Short mmCIF file of C-alpha atoms in Angstrom, two decimals:
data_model
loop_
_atom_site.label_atom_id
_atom_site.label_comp_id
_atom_site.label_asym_id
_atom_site.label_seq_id
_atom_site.Cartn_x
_atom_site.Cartn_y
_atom_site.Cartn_z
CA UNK A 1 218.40 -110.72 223.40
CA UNK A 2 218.09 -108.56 220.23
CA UNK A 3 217.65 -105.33 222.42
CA UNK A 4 220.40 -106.78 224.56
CA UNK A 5 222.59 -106.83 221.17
CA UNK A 6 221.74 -103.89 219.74
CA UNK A 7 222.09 -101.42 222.49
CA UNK A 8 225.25 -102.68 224.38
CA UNK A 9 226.44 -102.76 226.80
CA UNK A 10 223.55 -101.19 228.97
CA UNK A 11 220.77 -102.84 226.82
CA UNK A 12 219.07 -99.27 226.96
CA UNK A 13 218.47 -97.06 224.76
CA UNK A 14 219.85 -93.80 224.42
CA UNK A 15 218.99 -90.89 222.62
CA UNK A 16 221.31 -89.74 220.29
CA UNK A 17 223.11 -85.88 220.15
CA UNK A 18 222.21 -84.07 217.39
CA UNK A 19 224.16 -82.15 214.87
CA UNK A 20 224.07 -78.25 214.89
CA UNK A 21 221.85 -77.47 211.85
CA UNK A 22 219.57 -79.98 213.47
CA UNK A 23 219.73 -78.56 216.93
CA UNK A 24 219.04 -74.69 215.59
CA UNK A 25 215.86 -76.20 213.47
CA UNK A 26 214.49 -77.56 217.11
CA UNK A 27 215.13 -74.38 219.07
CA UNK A 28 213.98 -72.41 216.46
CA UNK A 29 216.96 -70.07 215.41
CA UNK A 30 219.40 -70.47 212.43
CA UNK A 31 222.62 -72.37 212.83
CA UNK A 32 224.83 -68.71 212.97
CA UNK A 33 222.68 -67.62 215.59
CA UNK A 34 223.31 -70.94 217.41
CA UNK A 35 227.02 -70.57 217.12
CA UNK A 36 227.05 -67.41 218.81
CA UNK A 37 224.72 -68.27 221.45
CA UNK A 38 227.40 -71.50 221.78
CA UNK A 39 230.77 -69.20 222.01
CA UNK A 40 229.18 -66.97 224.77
CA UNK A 41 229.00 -69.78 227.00
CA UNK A 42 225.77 -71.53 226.93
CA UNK A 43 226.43 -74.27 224.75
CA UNK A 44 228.18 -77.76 225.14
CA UNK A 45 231.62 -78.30 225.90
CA UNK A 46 233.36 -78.16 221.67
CA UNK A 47 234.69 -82.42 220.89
CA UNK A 48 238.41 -82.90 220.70
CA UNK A 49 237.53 -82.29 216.63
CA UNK A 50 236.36 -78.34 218.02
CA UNK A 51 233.07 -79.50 216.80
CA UNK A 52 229.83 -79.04 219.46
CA UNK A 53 226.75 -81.84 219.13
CA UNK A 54 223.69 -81.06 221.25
CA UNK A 55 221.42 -83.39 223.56
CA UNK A 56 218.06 -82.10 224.34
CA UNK A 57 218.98 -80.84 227.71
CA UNK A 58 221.20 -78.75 225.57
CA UNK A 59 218.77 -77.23 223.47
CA UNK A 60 216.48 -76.98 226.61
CA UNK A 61 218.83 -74.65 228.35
CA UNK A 62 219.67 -72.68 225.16
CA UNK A 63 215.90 -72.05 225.28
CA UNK A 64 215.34 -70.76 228.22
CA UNK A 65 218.76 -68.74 227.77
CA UNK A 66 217.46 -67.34 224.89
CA UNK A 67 214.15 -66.18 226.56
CA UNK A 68 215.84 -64.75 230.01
CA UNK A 69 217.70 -62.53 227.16
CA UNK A 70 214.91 -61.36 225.27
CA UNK A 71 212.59 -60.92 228.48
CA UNK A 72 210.00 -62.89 226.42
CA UNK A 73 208.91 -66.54 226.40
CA UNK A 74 209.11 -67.25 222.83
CA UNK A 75 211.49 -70.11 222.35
CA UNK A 76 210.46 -72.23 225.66
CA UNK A 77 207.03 -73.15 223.79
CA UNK A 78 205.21 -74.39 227.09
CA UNK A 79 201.32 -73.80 228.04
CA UNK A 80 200.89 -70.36 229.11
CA UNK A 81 197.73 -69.34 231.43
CA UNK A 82 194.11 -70.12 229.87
CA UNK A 83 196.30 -72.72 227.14
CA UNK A 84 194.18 -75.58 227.63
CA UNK A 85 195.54 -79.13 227.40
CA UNK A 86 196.10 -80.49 223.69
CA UNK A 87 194.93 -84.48 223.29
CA UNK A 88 195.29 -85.69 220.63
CA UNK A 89 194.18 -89.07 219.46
CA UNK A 90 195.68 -91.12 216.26
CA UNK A 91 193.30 -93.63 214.61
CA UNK A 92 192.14 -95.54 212.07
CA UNK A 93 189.79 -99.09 211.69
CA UNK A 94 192.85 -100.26 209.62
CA UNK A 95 196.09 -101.96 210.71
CA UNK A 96 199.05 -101.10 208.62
CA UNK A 97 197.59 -97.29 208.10
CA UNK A 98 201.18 -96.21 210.19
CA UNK A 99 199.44 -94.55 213.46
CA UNK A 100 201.90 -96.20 215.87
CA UNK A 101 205.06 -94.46 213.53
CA UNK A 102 202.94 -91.50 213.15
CA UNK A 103 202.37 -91.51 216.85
CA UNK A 104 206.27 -92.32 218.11
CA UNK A 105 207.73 -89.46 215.62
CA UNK A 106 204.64 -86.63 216.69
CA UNK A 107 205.70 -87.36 220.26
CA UNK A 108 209.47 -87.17 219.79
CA UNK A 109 209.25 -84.40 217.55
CA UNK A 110 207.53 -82.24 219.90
CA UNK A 111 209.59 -82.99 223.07
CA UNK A 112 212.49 -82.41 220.88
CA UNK A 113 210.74 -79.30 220.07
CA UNK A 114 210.58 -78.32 223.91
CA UNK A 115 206.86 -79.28 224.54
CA UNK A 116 206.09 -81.36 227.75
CA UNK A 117 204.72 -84.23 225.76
CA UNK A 118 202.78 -87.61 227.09
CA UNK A 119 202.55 -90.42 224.93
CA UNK A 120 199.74 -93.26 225.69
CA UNK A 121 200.11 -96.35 224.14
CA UNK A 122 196.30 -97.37 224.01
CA UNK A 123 197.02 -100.13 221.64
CA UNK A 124 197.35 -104.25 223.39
CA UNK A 125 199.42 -104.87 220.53
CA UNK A 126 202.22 -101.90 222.58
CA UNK A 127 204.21 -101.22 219.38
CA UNK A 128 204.55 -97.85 220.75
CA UNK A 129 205.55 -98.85 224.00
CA UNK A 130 208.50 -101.18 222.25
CA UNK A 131 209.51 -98.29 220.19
CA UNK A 132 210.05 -96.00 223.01
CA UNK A 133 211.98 -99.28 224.80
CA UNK A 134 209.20 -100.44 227.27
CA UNK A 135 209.11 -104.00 226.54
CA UNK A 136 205.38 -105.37 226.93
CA UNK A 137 205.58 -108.87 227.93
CA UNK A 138 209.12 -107.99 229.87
CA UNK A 139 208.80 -104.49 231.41
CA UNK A 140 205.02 -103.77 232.12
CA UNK A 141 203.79 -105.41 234.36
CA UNK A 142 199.97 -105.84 236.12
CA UNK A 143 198.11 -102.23 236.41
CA UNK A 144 200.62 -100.43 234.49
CA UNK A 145 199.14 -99.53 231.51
CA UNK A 146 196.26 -97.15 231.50
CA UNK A 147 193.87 -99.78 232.14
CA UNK A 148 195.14 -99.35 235.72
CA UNK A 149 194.53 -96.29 236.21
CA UNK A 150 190.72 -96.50 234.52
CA UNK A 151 189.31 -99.88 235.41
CA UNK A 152 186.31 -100.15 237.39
CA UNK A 153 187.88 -102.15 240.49
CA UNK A 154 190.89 -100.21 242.67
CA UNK A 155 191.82 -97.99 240.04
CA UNK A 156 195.40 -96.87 240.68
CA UNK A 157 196.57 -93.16 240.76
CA UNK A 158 197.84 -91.97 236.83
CA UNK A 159 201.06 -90.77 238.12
CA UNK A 160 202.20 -93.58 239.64
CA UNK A 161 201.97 -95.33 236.33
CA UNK A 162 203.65 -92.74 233.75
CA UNK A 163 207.01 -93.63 233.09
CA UNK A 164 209.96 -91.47 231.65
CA UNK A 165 211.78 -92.18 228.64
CA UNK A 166 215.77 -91.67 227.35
CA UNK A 167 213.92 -88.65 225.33
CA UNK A 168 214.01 -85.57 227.46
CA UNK A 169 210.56 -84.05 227.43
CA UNK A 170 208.71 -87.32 226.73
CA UNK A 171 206.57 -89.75 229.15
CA UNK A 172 205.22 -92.49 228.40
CA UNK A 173 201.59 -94.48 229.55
CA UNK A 174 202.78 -97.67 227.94
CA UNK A 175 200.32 -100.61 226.87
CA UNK A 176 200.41 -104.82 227.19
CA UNK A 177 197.36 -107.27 226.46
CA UNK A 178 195.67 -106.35 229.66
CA UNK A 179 193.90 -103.51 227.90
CA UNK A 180 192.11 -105.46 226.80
CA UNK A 181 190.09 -106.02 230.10
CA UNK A 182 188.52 -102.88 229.56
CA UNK A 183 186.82 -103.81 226.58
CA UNK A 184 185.45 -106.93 228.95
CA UNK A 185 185.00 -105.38 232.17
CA UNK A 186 183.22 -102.26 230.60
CA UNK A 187 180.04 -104.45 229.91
CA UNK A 188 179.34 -105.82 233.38
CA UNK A 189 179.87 -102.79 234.72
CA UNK A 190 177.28 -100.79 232.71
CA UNK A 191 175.00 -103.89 232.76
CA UNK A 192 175.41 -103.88 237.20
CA UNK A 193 174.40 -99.98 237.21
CA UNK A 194 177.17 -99.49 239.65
CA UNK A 195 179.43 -97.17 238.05
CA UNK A 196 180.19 -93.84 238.99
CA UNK A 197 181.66 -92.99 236.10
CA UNK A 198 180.55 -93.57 232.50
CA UNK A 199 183.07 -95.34 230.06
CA UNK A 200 183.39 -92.70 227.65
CA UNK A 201 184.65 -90.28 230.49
CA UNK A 202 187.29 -91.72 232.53
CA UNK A 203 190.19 -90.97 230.35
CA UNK A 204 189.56 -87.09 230.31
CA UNK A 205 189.21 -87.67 234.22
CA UNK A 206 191.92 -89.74 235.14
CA UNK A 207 194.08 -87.30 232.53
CA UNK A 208 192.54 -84.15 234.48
CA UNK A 209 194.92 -85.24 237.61
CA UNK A 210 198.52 -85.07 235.42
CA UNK A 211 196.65 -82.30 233.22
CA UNK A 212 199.54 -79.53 234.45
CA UNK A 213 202.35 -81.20 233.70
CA UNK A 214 202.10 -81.78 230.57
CA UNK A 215 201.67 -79.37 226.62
CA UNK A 216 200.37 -82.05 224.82
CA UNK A 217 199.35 -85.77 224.93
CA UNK A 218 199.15 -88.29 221.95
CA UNK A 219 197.23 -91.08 222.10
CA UNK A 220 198.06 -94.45 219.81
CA UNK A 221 194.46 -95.90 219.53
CA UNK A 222 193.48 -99.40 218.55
CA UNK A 223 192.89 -100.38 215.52
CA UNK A 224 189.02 -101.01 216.24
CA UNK A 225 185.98 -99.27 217.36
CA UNK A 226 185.62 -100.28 221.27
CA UNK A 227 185.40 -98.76 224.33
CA UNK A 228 188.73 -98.01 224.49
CA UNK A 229 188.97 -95.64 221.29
CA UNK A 230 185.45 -93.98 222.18
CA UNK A 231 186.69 -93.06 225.51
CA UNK A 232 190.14 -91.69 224.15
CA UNK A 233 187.66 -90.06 221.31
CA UNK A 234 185.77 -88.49 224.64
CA UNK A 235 189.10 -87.01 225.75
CA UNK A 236 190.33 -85.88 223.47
CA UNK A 237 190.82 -82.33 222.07
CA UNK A 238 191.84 -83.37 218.08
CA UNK A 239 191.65 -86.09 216.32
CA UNK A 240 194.45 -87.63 213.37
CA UNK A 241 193.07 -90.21 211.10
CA UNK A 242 195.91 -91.75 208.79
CA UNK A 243 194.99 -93.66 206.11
CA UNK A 244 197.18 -94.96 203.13
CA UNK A 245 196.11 -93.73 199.55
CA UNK A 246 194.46 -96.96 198.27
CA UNK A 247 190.75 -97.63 197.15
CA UNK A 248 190.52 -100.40 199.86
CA UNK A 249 191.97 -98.33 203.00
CA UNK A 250 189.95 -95.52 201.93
CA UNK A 251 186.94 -97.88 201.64
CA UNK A 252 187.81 -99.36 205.07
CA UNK A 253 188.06 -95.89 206.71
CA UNK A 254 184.81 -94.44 205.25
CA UNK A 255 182.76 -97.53 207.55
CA UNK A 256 184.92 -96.95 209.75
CA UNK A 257 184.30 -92.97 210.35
CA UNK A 258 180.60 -93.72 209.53
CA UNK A 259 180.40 -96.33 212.55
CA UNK A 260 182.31 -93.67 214.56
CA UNK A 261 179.39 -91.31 214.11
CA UNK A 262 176.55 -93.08 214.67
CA UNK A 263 178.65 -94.17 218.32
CA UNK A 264 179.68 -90.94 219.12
CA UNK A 265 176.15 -89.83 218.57
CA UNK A 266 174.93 -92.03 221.41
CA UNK A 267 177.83 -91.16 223.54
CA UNK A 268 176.86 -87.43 222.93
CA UNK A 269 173.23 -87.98 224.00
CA UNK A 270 174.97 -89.82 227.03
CA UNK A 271 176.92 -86.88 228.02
CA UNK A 272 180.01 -87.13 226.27
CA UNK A 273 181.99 -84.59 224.37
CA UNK A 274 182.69 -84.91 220.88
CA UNK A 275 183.91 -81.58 219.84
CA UNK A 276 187.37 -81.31 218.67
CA UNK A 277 189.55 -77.77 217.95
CA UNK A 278 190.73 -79.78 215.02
CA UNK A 279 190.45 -82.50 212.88
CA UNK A 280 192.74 -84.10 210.07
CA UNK A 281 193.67 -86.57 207.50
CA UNK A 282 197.19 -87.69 207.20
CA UNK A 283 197.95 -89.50 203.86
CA UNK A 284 200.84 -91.93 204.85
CA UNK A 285 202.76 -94.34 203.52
CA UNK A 286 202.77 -92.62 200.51
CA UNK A 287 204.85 -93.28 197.24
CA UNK A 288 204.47 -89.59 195.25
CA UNK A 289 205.80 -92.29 191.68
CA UNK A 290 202.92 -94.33 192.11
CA UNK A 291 199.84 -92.93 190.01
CA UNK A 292 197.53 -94.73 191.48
CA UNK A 293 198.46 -93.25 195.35
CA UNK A 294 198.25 -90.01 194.15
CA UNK A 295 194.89 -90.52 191.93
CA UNK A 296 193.60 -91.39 195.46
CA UNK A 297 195.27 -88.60 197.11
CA UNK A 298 193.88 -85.66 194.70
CA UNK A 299 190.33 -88.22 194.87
CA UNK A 300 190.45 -87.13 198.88
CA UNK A 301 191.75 -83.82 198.86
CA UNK A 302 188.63 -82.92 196.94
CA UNK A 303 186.76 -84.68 198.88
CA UNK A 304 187.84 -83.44 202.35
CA UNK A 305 189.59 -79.86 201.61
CA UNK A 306 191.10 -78.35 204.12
CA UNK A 307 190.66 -81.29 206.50
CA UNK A 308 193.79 -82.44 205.20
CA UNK A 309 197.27 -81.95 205.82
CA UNK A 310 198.75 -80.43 202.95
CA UNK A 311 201.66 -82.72 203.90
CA UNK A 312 202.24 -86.37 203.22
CA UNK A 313 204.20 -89.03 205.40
CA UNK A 314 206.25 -90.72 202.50
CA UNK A 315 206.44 -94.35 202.12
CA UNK A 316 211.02 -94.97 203.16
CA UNK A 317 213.03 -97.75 203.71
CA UNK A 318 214.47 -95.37 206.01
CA UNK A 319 211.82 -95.48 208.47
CA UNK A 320 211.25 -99.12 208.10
CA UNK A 321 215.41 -100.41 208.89
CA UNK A 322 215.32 -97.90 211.41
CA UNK A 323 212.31 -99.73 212.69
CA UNK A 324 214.44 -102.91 212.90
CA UNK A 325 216.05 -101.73 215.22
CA UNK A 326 213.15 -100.38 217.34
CA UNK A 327 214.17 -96.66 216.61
CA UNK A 328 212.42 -94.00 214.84
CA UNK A 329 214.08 -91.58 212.27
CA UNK A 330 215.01 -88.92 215.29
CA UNK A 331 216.79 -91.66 216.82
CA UNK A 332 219.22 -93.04 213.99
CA UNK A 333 222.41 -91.35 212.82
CA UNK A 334 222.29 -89.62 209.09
CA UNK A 335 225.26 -91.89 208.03
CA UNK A 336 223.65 -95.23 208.14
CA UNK A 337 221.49 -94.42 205.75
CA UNK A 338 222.08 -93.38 201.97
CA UNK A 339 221.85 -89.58 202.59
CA UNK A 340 219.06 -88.75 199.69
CA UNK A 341 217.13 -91.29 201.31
CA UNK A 342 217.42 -90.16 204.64
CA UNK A 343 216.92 -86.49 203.48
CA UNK A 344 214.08 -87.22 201.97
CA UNK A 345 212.16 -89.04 204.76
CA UNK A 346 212.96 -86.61 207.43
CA UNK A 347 212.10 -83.65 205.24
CA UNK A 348 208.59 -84.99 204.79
CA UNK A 349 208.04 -86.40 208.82
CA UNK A 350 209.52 -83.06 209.98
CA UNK A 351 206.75 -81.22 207.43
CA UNK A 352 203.80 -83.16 208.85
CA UNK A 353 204.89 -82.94 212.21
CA UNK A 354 205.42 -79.08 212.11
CA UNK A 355 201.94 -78.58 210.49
CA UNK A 356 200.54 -80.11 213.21
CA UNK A 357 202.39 -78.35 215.92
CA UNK A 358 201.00 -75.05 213.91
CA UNK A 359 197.44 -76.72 214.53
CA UNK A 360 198.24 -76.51 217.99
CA UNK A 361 199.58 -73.19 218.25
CA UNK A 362 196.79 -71.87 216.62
CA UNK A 363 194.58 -73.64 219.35
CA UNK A 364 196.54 -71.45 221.58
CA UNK A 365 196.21 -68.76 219.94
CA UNK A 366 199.50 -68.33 218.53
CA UNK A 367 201.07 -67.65 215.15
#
């Protein structure tokens, strides 16, 4: 009913076109530049006001205008030969530490961006998969979250369970309580010897069968230690830990990274791999007026150096009402919001998020 309200009268959701200065910031070029590309015919039909907005198909074919042009690919930012797959997986021990928003806005940001992007929602609790509109106890149904495509009994095929979303770019593995079967199931079937395939392995294999079609994948882990997390841990390529900047959390995530080790270490002697390209803190939540927060932030920065971001996810009421109505801050309009607010919040997400793409160019060798 409240989705039914909210996004009337299809009870969809949409994404929403974006202004120009917005649009030339995702292509990559400056709004003049945009303009002109616009007047020569490879923009979007002007409004009655002679005013042009942009959908991401828009700024998709700009891209690849843009490229065919220059005769080089440097605005379509897609895996070239010998890029290998980026995974990337988003955890913490602690609820509340904002991995689900830090998860929705990475995703969005880099298929808005132009980066064939996979999102799993690993999580039972599928806040992920309700902020990108998949509906857990309405819209996914038995086998449809990953758990189908990795259980131990007639595992389904992995394409036949991603899903598209109303972001171009962007698919979606979303998640419901049956994920939590594989935390069951994963005993017997270690404890029967029958398994062909360790635990820790089969989401880098069934991920190795979609592997081409996609830049990048982030993964919304659980918030505990199971076989679920050490499996995504196993696939992965990175790993973002967010943690908000209080003595407690930061308690909470030093047992929780220490547990991690001594796991990892026995899933290493197993046969699992558990190097990453890249590995980071994200301070989130995070309220710059409270000394406190950033007593704790300078306390980890000299703790963990350069395995930091230098950026922090601040703490906004923007991103929470925009949360109310199961949107993320890519997905609202600027004038719903007080603009200083708004400003401010998207300045800092759009900071993080572009230090991490950099993190993955660099992966790729690129500047």
């Amino acid at each position: 009913m409240h989705q039914a309200k909210i996004f009337a009268p299809t009870s969809q959701k949409t994404i929403r076109p974006f202004q120009p200065a917005e649009a030339a910031s995702f292509i990559g070029i400056g709004e003049g530049y945009l303009r002109q590309v616009a007047a020569e015919g490879y923009g979007p039909e002007p409004l009655a006001n002679g005013r042009r907005v942009y959908l991401p198909t828009d700024m998709d074919r700009i891209r690849q205008v843009l490229d065919e042009k220059n005769g080089v690919a440097k605005y379509v930012p897609a895996r070239r030969p010998g890029e290998k797959l980026q995974v990337i997986s988003v955890m913490n021990f602690k609820g509340g530490s904002g991995k689900t928003t830090t998860s929705a806005h990475l995703s969005q940001y880099l298929a808005l961006r132009g980066y064939k992007t996979l999102a799993i929602d690993l999580d039972p609790q599928a806040s992920l998969s309700a902020l990108f509109g998949h509906q857990p106890e309405l819209d996914v149904g038995e086998g449809e979250t990953l758990y189908g495509a990795i259980r131990y009994e007639d595992p389904r095929p992995i394409s036949e369970i991603v899903r598209s979303t109303y972001t171009p770019n962007l698919h979606i593995l979303p998640g419901n309580l049956e994920l939590m079967e594989f935390e069951h199931e994963t005993p017997k079937a270690m404890a029967s010897g029958q398994v062909a395939t360790m635990f820790f392995a089969r989401i880098g294999e069934v991920l190795a069968d979609i592997e081409d079609l996609y830049d990048v994948v982030v993964i919304d882990c659980p918030p505990q230690l199971g076989f679920l997390t050490m499996s995504a841990l196993c696939a992965s390529t990175s790993t973002l830990i967010t943690v908000h900047p209080q003595m407690l959390d930061v308690m909470s995530m030093s047992q929780f990274l220490s547990m991690t080790s001594e796991l990892m270490s026995v899933v290493e002697r197993a046969g699992g791999r558990t190097s990453y390209d890249w590995m980071r803190y994200l301070v989130t939540r995070f309220e710059p007026n409270d000394g406190p927060q950033s007593q704790m932030t300078g306390f980890m920065r000299a703790i963990f150096g350069n395995r930091m971001l230098h950026n922090a996810m601040l703490k906004s009421t923007a991103i929470s009402d925009a949360g109310v109505t199961k949107q993320t801050l890519y997905e609202v309009e600027r004038n719903q919001f007080t603009r200083g607010t708004y400003d401010r919040a998207m300045d800092s997400l759009n900071a993080v998020n572009l230090e991490i793409e950099e993190l993955i160019r660099s992966v790729w060798g690129r500047r």
